[in-house]
Short mmCIF file of N, CA and C in Angstrom, two decimals:
data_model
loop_
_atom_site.label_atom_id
_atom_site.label_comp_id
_atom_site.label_asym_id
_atom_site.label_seq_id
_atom_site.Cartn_x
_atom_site.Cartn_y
_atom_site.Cartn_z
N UNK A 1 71.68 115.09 96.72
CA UNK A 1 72.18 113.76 96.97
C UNK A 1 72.79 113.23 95.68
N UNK A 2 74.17 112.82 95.73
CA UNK A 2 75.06 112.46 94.48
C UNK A 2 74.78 110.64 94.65
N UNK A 3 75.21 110.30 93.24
CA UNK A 3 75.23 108.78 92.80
C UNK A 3 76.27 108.04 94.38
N UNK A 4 77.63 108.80 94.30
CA UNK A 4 78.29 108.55 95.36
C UNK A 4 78.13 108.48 96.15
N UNK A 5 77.22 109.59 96.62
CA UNK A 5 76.80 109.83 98.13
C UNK A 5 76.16 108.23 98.43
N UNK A 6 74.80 107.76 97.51
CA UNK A 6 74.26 106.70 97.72
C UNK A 6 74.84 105.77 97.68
N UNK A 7 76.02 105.74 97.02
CA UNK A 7 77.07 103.99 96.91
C UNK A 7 77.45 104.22 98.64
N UNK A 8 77.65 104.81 98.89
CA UNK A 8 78.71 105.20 100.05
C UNK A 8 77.86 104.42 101.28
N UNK A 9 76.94 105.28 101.74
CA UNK A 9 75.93 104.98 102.20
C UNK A 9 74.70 103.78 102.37
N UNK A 10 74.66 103.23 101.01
CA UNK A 10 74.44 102.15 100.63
C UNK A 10 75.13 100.78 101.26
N UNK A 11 76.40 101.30 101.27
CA UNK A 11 77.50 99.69 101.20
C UNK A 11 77.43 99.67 103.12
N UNK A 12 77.31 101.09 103.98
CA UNK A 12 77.48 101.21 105.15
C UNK A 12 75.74 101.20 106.07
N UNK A 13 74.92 100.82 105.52
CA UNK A 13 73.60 100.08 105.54
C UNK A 13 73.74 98.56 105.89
N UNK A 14 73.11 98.28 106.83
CA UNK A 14 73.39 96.73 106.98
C UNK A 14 72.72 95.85 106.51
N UNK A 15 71.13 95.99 106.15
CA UNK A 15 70.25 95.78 105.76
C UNK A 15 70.91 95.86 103.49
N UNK A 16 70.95 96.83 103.42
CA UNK A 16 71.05 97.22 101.93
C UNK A 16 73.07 96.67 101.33
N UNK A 17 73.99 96.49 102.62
CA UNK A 17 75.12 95.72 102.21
C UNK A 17 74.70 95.20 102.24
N UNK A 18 73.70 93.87 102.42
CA UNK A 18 74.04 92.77 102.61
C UNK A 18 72.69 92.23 101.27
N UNK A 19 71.94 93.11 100.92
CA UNK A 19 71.70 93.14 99.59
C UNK A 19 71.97 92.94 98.86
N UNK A 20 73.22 94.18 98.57
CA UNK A 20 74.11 94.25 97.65
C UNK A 20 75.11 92.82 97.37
N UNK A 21 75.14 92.70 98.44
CA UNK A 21 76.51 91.20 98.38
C UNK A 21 75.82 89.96 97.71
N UNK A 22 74.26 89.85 98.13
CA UNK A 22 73.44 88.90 97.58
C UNK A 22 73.43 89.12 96.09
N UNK A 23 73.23 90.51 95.82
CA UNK A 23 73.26 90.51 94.22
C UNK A 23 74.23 90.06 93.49
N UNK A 24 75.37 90.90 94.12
CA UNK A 24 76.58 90.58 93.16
C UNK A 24 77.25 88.91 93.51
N UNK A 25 76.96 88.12 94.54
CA UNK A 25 76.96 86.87 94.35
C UNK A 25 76.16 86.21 93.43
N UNK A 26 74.59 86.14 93.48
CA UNK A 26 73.81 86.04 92.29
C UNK A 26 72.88 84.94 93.15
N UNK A 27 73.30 85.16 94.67
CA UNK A 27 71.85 84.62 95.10
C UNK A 27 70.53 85.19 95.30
N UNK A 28 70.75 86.33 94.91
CA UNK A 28 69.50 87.21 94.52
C UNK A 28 68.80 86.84 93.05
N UNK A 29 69.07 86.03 92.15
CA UNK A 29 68.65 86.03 90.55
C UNK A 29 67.30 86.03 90.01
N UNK A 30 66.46 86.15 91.54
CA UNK A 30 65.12 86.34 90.44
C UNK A 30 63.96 87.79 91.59
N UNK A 31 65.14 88.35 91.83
CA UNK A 31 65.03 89.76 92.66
C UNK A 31 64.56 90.85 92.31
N UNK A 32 63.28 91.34 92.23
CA UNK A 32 62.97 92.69 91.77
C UNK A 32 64.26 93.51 91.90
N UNK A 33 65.44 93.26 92.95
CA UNK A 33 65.87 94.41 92.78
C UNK A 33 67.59 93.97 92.23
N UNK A 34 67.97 95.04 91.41
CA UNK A 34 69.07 94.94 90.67
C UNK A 34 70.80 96.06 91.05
N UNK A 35 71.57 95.49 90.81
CA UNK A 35 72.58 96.76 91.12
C UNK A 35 73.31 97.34 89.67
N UNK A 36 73.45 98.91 89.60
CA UNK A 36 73.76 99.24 88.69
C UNK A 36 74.62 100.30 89.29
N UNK A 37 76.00 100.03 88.44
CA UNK A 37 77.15 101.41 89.16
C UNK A 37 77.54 101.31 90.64
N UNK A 38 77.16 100.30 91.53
CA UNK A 38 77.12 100.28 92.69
C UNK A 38 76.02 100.28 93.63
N UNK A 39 74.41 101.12 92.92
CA UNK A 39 73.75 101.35 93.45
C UNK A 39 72.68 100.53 93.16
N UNK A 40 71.60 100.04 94.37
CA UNK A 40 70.85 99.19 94.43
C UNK A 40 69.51 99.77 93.79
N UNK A 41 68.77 99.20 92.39
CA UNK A 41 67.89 99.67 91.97
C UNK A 41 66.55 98.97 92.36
N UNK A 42 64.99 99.29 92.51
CA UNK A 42 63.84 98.26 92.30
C UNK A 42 63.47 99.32 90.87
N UNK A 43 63.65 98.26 89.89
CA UNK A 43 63.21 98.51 89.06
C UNK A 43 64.07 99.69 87.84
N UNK A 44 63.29 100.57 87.78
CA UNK A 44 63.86 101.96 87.48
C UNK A 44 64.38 103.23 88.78
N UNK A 45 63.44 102.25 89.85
CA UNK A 45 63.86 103.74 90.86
C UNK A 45 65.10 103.10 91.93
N UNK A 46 65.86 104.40 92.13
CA UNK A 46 66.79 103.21 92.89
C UNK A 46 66.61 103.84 94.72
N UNK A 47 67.11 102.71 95.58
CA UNK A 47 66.99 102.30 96.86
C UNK A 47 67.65 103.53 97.62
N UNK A 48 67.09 104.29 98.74
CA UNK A 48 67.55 105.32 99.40
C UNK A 48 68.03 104.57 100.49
N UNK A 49 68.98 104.52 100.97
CA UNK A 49 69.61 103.83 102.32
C UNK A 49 68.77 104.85 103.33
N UNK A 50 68.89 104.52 104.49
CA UNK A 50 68.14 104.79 105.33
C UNK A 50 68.48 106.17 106.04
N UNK A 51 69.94 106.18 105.88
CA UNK A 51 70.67 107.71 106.29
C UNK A 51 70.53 108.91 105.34
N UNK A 52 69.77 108.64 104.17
CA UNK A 52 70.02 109.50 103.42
C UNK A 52 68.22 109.78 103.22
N UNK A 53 67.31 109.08 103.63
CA UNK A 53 65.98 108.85 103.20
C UNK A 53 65.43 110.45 104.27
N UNK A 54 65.97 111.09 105.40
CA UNK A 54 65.09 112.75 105.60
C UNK A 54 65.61 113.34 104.66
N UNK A 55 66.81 113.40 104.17
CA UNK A 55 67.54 114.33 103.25
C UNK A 55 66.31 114.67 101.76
N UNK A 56 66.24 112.96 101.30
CA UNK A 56 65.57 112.78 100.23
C UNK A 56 63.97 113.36 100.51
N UNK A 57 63.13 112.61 101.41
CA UNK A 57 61.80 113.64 101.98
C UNK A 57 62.11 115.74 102.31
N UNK A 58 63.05 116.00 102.41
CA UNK A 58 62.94 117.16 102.42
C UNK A 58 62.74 117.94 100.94
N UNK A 59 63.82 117.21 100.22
CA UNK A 59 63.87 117.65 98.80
C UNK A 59 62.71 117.62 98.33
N UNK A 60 61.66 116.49 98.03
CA UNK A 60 60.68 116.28 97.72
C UNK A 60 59.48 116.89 98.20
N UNK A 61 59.60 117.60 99.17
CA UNK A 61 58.40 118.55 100.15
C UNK A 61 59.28 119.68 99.80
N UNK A 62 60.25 120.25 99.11
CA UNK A 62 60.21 121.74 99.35
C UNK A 62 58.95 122.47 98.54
N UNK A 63 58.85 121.55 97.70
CA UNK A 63 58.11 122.87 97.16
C UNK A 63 55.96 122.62 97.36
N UNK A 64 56.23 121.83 98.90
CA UNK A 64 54.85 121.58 99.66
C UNK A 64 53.69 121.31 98.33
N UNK A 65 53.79 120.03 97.78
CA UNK A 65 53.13 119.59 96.11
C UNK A 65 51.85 118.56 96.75
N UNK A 66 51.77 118.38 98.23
CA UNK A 66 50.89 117.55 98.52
C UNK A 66 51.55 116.24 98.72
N UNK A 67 50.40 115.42 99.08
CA UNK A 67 50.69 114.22 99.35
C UNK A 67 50.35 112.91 97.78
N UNK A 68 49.50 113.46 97.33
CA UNK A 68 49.44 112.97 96.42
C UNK A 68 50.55 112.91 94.88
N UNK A 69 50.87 114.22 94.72
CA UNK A 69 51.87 114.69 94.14
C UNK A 69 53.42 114.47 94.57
N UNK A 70 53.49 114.62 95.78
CA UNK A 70 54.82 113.90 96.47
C UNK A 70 54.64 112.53 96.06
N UNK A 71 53.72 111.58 96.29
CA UNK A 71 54.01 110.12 96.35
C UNK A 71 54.56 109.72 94.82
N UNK A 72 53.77 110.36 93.61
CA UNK A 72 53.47 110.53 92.40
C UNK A 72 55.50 110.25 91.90
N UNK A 73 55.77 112.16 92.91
CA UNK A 73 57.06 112.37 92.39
C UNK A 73 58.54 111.30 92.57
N UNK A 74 57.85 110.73 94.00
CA UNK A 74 59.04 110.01 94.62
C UNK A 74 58.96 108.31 93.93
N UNK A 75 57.55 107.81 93.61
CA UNK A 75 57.26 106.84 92.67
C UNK A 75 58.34 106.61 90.93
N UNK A 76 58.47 108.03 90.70
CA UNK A 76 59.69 107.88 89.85
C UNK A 76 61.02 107.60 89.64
N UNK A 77 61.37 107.92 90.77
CA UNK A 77 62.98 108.27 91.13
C UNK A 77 63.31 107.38 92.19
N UNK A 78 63.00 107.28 93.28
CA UNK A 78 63.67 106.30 94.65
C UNK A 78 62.31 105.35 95.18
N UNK A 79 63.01 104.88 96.37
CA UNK A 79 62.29 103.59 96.71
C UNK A 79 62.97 103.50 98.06
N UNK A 80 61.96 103.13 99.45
CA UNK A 80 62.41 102.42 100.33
C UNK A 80 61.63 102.16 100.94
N UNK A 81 61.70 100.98 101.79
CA UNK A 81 60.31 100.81 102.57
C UNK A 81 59.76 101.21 103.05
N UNK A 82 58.11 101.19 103.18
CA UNK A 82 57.39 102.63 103.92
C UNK A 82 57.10 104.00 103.32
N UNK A 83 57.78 104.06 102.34
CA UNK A 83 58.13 105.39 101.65
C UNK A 83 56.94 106.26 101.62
N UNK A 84 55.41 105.36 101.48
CA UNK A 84 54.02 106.23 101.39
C UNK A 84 53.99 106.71 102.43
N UNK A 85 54.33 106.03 103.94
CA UNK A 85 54.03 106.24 105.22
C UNK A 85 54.71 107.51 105.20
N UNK A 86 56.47 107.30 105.35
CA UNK A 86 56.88 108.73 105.48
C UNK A 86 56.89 109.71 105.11
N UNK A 87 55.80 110.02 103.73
CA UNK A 87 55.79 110.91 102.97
C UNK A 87 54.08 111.56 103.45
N UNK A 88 53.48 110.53 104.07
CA UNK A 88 52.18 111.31 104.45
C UNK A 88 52.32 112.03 105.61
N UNK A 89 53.57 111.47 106.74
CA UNK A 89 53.76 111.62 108.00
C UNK A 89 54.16 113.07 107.50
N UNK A 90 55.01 113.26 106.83
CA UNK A 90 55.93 114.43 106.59
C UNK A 90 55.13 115.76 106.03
N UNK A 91 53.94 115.29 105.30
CA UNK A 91 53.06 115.97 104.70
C UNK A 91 52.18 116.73 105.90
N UNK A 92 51.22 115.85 106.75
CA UNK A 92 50.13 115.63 107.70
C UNK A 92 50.96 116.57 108.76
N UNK A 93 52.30 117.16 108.81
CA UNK A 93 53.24 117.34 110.16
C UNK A 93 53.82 118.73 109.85
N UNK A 94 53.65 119.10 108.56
CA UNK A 94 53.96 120.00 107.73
C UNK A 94 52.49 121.48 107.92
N UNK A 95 53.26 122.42 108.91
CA UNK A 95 51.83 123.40 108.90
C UNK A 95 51.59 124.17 107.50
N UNK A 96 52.38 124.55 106.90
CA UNK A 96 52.53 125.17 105.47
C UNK A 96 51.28 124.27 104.69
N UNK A 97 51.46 122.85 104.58
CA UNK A 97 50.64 122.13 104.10
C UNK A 97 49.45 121.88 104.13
N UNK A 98 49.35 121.96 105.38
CA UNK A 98 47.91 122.00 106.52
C UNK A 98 47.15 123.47 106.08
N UNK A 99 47.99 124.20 106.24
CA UNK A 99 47.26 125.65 105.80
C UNK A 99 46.25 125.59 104.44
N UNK A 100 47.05 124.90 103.60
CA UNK A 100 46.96 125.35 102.11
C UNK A 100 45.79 124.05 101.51
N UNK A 101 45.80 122.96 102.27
CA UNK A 101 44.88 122.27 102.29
C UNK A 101 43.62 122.74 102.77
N UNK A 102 43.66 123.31 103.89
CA UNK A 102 42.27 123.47 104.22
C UNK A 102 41.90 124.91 103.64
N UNK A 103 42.61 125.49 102.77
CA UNK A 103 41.92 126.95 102.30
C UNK A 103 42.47 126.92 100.89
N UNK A 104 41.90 126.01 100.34
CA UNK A 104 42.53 125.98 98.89
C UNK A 104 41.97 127.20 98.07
N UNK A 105 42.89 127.22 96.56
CA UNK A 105 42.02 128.76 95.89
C UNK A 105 40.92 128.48 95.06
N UNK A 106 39.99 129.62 95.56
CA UNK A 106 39.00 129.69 95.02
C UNK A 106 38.80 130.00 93.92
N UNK A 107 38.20 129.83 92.46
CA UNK A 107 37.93 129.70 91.73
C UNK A 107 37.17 131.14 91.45
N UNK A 108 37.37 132.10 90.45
CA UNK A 108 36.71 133.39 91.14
C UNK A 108 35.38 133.29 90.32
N UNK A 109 34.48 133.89 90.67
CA UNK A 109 32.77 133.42 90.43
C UNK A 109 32.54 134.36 88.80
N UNK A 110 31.73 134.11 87.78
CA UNK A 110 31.48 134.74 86.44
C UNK A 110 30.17 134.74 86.12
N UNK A 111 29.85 135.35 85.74
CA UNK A 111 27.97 135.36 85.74
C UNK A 111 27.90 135.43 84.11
N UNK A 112 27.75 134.40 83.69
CA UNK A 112 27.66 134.24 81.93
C UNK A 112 26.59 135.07 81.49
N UNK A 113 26.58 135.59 80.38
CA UNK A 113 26.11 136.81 79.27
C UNK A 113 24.85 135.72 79.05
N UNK A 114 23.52 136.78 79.35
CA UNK A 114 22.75 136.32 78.71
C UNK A 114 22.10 135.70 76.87
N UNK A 115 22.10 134.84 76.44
CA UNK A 115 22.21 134.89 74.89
C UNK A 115 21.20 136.06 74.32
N UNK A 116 21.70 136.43 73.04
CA UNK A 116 20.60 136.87 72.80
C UNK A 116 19.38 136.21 71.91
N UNK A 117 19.33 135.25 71.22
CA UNK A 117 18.82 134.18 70.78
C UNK A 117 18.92 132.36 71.31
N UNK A 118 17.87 132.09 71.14
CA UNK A 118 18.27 130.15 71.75
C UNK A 118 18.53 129.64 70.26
N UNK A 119 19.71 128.81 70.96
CA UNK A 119 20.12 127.90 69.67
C UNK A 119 19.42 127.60 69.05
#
């Protein structure tokens, strides 16, 4: 997903144009959220329009990091409403995930050396 892709997408959002128009009028001025380059930020992470938000959950589950670790990753980078919801849904729906959760790796067992003296 390119900077462009999200302006694009962004401006054709009805919900997130009409954001945008608030910002750059400046009746937004005491708005967590800000526009930079075109694109609508909260904060540091910026706003996934809604057409682009499975694209973005796929990226973020390829490499099946959990739910905890997904929320972690997507907490950096983007933002949209719900975002925990769809990321547990996506997780919880995910059999790869399901697998690896319920049979996590085991730790392999070591039978420590008897001393030959006590401290």
């Amino acid at each position: 997903v390119t900077h462009a892709l999200i302006v694009k997408k962004t401006n054709e959002d009805q919900h997130l144009s009409q954001l945008k128009k608030d910002l750059m009028s400046g009746k937004q001025r005491n708005s967590e959220f800000n526009l930079h380059k075109g694109a609508i930020f909260r904060g540091q992470r910026v706003v996934i329009p809604s057409q682009l938000q499975p694209q973005i959950l796929s990226q973020l589950h390829e490499t099946h990091i959990g739910i905890v670790k997904m929320k972690a990753l997507a907490r950096r980078y983007c933002y949209w409403k719900n975002i925990d919801r769809d990321i547990e849904n996506t997780v919880k729906s995910c059999k790869a995930c399901c697998d690896i959760k319920s049979n996590p790796v085991k730790a392999p067992l070591h039978c420590w050396d008897e001393p030959e003296e006590n401290w």
